[in-house]
Coordinates of C-alpha atoms and ligand atoms in Angstrom, one line a residue:
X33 CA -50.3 64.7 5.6
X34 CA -52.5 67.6 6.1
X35 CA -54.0 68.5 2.5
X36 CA -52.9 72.3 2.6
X37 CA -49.3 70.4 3.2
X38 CA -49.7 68.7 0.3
X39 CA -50.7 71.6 -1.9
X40 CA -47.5 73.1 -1.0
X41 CA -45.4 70.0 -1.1
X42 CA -47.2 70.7 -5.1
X43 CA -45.1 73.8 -5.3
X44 CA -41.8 72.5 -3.0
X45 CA -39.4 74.6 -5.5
X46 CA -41.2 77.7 -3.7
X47 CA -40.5 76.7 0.1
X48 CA -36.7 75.6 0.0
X49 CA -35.5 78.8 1.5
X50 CA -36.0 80.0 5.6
X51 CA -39.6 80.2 4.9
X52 CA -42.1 80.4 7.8
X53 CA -45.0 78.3 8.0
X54 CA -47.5 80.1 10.5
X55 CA -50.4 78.0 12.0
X56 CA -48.6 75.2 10.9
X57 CA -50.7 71.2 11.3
X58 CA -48.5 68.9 13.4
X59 CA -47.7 67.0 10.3
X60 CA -44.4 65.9 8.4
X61 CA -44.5 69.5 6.5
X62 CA -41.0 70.4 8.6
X63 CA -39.3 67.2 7.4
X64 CA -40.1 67.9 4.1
X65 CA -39.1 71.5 3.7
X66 CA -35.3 71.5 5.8
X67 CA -35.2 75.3 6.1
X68 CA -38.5 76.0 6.9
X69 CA -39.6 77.0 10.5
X70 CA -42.8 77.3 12.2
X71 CA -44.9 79.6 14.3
X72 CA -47.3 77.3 15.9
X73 CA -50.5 78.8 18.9
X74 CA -51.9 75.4 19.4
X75 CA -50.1 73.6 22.5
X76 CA -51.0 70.2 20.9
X77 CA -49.7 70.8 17.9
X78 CA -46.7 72.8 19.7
X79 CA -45.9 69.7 21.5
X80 CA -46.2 67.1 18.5
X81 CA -44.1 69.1 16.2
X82 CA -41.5 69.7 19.2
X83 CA -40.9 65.8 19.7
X84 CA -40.2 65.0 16.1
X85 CA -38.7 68.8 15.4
X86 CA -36.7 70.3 18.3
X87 CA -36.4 73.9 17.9
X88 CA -38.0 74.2 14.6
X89 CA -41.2 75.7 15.8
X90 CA -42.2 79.0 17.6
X91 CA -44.8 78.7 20.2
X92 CA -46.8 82.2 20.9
X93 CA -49.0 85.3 20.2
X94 CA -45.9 87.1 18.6
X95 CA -44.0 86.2 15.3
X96 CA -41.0 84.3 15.9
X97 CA -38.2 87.2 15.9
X98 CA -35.8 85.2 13.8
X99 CA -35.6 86.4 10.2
X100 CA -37.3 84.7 7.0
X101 CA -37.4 85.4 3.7
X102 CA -41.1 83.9 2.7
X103 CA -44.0 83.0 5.0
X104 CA -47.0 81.0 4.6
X105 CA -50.2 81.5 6.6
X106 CA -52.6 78.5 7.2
X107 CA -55.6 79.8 7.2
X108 CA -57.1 80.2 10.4
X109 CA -60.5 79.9 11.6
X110 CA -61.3 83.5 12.6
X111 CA -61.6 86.5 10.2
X112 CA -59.7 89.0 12.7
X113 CA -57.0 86.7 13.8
X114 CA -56.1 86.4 9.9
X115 CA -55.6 90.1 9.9
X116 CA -53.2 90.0 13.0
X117 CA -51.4 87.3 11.5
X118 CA -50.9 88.4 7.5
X119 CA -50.2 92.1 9.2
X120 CA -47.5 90.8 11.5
X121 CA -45.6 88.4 8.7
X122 CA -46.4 91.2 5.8
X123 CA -45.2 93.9 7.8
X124 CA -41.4 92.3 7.8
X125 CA -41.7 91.1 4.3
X126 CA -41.3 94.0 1.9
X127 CA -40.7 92.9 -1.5
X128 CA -40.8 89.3 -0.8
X129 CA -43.6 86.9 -0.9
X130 CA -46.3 86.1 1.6
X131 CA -48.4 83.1 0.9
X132 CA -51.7 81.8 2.4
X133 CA -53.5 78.4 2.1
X134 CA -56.5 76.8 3.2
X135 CA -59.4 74.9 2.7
X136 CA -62.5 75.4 0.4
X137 CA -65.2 74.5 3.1
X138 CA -62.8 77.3 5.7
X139 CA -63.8 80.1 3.1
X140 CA -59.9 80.6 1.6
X141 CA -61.3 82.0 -1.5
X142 CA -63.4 84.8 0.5
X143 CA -60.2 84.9 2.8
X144 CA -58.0 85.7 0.1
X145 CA -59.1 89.4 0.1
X146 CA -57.8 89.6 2.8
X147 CA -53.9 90.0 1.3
X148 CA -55.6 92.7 -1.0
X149 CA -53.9 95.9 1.1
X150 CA -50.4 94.3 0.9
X151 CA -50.2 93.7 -3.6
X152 CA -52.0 91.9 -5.9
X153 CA -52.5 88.4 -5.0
X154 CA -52.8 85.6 -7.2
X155 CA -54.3 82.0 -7.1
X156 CA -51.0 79.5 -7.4
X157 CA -52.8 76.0 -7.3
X158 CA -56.0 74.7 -6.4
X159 CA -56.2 70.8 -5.4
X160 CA -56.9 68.4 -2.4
X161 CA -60.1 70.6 -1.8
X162 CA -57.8 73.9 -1.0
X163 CA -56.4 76.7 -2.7
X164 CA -52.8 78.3 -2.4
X165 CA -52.6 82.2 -2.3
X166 CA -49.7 84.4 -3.1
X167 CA -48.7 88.0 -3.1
X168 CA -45.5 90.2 -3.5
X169 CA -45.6 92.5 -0.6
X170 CA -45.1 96.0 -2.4
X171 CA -46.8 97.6 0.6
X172 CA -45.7 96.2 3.5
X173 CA -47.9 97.7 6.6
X174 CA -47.0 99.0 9.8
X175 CA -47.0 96.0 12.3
X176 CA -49.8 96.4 14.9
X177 CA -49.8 95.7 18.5
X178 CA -51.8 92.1 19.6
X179 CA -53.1 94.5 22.8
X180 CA -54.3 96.9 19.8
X181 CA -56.6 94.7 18.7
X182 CA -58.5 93.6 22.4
X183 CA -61.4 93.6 22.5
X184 CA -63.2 94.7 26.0
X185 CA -66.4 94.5 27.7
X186 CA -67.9 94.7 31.4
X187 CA -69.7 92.1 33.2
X188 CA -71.8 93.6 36.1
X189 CA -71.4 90.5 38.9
X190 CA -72.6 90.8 42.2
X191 CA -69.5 91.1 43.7
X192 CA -68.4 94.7 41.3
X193 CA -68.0 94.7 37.8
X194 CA -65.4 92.3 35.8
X195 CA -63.2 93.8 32.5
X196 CA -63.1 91.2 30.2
X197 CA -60.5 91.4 27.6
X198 CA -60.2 89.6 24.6
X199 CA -57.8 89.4 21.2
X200 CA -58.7 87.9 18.3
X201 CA -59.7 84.1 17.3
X202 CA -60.5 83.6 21.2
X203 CA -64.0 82.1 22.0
X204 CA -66.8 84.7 22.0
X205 CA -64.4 87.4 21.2
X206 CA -65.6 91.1 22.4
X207 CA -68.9 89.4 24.1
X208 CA -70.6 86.6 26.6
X209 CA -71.2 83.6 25.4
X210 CA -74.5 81.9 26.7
X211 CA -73.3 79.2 28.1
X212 CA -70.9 80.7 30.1
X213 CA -73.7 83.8 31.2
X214 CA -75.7 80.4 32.4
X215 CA -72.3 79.1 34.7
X216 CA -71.4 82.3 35.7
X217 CA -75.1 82.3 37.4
X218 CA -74.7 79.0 39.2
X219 CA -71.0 79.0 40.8
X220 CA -72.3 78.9 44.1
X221 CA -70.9 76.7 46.8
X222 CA -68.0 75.5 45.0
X223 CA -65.4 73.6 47.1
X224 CA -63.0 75.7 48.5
X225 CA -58.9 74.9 47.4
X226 CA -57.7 74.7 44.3
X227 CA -60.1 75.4 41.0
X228 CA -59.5 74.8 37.8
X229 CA -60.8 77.0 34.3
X230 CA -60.5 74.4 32.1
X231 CA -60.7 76.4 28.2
X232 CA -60.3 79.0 29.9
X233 CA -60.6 81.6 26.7
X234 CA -61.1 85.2 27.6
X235 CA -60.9 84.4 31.4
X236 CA -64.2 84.9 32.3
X237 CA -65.6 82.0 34.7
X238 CA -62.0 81.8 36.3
X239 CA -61.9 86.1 36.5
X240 CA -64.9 85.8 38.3
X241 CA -64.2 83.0 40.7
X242 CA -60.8 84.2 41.8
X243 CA -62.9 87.6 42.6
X244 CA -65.7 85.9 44.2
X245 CA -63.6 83.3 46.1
X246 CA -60.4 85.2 46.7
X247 CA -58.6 83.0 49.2
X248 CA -58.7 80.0 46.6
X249 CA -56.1 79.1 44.3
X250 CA -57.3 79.6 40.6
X251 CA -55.5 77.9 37.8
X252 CA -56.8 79.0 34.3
X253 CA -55.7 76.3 31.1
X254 CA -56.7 76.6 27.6
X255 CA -54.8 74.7 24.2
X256 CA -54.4 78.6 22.7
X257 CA -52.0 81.1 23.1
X258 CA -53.9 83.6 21.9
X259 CA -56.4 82.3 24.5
X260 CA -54.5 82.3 27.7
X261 CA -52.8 85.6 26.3
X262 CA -56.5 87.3 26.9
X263 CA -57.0 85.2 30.4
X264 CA -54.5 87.4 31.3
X265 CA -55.1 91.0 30.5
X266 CA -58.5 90.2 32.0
X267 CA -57.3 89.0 35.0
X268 CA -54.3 91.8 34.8
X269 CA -57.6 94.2 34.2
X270 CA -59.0 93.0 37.6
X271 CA -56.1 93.3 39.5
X272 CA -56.4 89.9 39.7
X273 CA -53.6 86.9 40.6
X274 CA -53.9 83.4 39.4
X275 CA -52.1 80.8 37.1
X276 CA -52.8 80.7 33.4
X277 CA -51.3 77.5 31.8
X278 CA -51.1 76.9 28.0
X279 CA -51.5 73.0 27.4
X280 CA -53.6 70.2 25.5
X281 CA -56.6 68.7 27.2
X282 CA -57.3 68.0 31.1
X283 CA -54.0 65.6 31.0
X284 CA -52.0 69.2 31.3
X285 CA -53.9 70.1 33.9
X286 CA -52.6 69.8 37.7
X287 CA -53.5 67.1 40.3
X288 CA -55.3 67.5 43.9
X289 CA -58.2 70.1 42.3
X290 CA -61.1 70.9 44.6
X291 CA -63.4 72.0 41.2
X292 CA -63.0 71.9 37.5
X293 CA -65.6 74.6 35.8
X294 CA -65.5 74.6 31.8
X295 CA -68.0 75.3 29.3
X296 CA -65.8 73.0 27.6
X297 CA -64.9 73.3 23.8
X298 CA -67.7 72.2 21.3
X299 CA -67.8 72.6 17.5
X300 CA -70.0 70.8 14.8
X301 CA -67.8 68.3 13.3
X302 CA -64.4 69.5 15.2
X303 CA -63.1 66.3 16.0
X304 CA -61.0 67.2 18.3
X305 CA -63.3 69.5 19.7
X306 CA -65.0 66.4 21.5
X307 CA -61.8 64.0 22.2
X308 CA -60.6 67.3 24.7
X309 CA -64.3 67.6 26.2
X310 CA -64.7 63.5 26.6
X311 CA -61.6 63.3 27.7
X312 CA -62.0 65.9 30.2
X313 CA -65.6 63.9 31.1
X314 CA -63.6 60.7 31.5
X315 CA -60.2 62.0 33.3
X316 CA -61.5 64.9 35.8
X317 CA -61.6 62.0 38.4
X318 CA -58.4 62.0 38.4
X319 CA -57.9 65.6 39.0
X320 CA -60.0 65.7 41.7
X321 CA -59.4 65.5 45.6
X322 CA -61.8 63.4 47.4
X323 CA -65.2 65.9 47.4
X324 CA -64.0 67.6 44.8
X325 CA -66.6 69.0 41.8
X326 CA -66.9 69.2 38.1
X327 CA -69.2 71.5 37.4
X328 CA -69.9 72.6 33.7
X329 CA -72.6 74.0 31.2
X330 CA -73.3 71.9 27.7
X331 CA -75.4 72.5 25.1
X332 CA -78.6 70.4 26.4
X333 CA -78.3 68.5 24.0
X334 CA -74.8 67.0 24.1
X335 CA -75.1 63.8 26.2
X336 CA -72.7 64.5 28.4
X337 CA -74.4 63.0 32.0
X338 CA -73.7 59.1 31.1
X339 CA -70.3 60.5 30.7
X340 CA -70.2 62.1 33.6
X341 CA -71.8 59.0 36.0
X342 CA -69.8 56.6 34.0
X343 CA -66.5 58.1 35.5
X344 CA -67.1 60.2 38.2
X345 CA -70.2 59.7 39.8
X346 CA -73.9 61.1 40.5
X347 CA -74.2 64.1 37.6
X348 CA -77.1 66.3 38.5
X349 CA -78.5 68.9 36.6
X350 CA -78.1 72.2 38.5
X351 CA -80.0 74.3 36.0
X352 CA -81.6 74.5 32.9
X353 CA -82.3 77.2 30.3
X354 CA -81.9 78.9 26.6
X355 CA -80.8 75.5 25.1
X356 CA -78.3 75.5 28.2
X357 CA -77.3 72.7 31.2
X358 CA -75.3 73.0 34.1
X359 CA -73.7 69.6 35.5
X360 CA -72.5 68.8 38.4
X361 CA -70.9 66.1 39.8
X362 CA -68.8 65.3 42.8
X363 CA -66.2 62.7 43.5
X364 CA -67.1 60.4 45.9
Ligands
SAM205 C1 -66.5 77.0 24.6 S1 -64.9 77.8 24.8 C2 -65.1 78.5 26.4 C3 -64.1 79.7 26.7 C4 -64.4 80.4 28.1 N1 -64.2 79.5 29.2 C5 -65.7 81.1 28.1 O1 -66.5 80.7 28.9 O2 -65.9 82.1 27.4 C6 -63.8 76.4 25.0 C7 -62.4 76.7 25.1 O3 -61.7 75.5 25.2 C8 -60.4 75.6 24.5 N2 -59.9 74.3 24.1 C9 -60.2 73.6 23.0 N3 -59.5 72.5 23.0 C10 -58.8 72.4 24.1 C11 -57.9 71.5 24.7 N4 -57.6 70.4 24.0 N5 -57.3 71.8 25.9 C12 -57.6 72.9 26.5 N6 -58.5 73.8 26.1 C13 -59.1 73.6 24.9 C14 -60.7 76.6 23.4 O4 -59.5 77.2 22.9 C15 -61.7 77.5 24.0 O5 -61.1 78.7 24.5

């Protein structure tokens, strides 16, 4: 069990009624609390809570539109996608209570400031390393568009400039990350067919090659709703046509690709961070035609190349530069 689930499992009297549980973990919380429901953006999770609760979660950027009388937020890991989340659940809860946990070492004390415009929260419990927020909501706020909230920016590519739009708690939200600047420099020659964006986030790298290679087939995946939402009003921005699939790791990815590009997911102690990127280092083999390429930027110093060679073949270095490495790697 998830230790914010158990905080609230502390205070089960509180959650017996249609209670919603927003950024839920894919844990037993659901068969613990019979009328609760959940509003899930993580396809993993999304798809682990579906198998052992059908129909008890909601999977998107928008609230579920069936009614509750409570909700809880997990805390989650960006600043401005709290907002969007605590105004969209507050703004239908007048009167009633709106609750938010989270961990100490995810900042939930700082975070708890951020109920302040809605009443006067209060502290309910602290334990298991996490603290458990509450407030009446005696000013409920208007609810604000997701699109609202986008952030935009303009990439000047050789081919014409590239809108990139992005909503909160996606990947380098309102600006380029370095990584990707670094790919976005070296996507020359890439098989032609089928490409693949894999954590895809705002769009950019598969924005860019469906405008530089327009006769391929683009697919864009990434685990986040919030994420593929932005892939595509960027790609909608561009007048731009391509897939965009939510779905966990390389496994949801399609067969028969002629390239895979990522600057894959990577975070300090995210353990599941690295199982998606590994995996996708150990699987992409299997995504591949014959000739087809992986070709992705790392932090130089992830060691991703034995990786690479150990299950798809001869990784070369492509380029090198602020801390940054592009792979490539072709199945033989
Ligand atoms: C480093 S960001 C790159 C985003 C974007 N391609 C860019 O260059 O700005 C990695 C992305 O991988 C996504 N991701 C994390 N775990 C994933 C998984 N298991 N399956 C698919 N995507 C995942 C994250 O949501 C994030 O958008």
């Amino acid at each position: 069990m998830d230790p914010r689930s158990e905080v609230l499992l502390r205070q089960a009297e509180l959650f017996q009624g249609s209670v919603l549980l927003a950024g839920l973990p894919a844990d037993d919380l659901l068969g613990r609390l019979p009328d609760a429901h959940g509003w899930c953006w993580h396809a993993g999770d999304q798809a682990a809570l579906d198998a052992r609760f059908a129909e008890r979660s909601h999977f998107g950027v928008n609230a579920p539109e069936r009614g509750f009388d409570s909700a809880v937020v997990f805390l989650p890991k960006s600043k401005d996608l709290t907002d969007y989340i605590l105004n969209a659940l507050a703004s239908r809860l007048a009167g009633r209570e709106l609750y938010l946990v989270g961990e100490k070492r995810s900042g939930i004390e700082g975070a708890a400031k951020q109920l302040n415009p809605f009443g006067k929260p209060r502290k309910l419990d602290s334990a298991r390393h996490c603290q458990l927020w509450q407030v009446t909501v005696a000013n409920a706020p208007e609810a604000k568009s997701l699109e609202s909230l986008a952030q935009e920016y303009e990439l000047p590519l050789a081919e014409g400039p590239l809108k990139v739009i992005s909503l909160p708690g996606v990947f380098s939200h309102g600006r380029l990350d370095r990584g990707s600047a670094l790919l976005l420099e070296h996507l020359d020659k890439l098989p032609s067919g089928h490409l693949l964006d894999f954590g895809c986030g705002a769009g950019v790298l598969g924005a860019a090659v469906k405008r530089r290679y327009p006769h391929n087939q683009v697919t864009l995946l990434d685990v986040d709703a919030f994420a593929a939402a932005s892939s595509r009003l960027t790609l909608a921005a561009n007048g731009l046509d391509a897939e965009v699939m939510t779905g966990d790791g390389i496994d949801a990815a399609p067969m028969g690709l002629s390239a895979i590009l990522s600057n894959p997911p990577f975070h300090v102690g995210v353990h599941t961070d690295y199982f998606a990127t590994e995996n996708l280092l150990r699987k992409a083999a299997r995504h591949l035609k014959n000739g087809g390429e992986l070709r992705l930027v790392a932090n130089s110093f992830l060691k991703y190349q034995p990786l690479i060679e150990e299950h798809l073949g001869v990784c070369a270095i492509k380029a090198e530069g602020q801390g940054f490495r592009i792979y490539r790697a072709k199945r033989g």
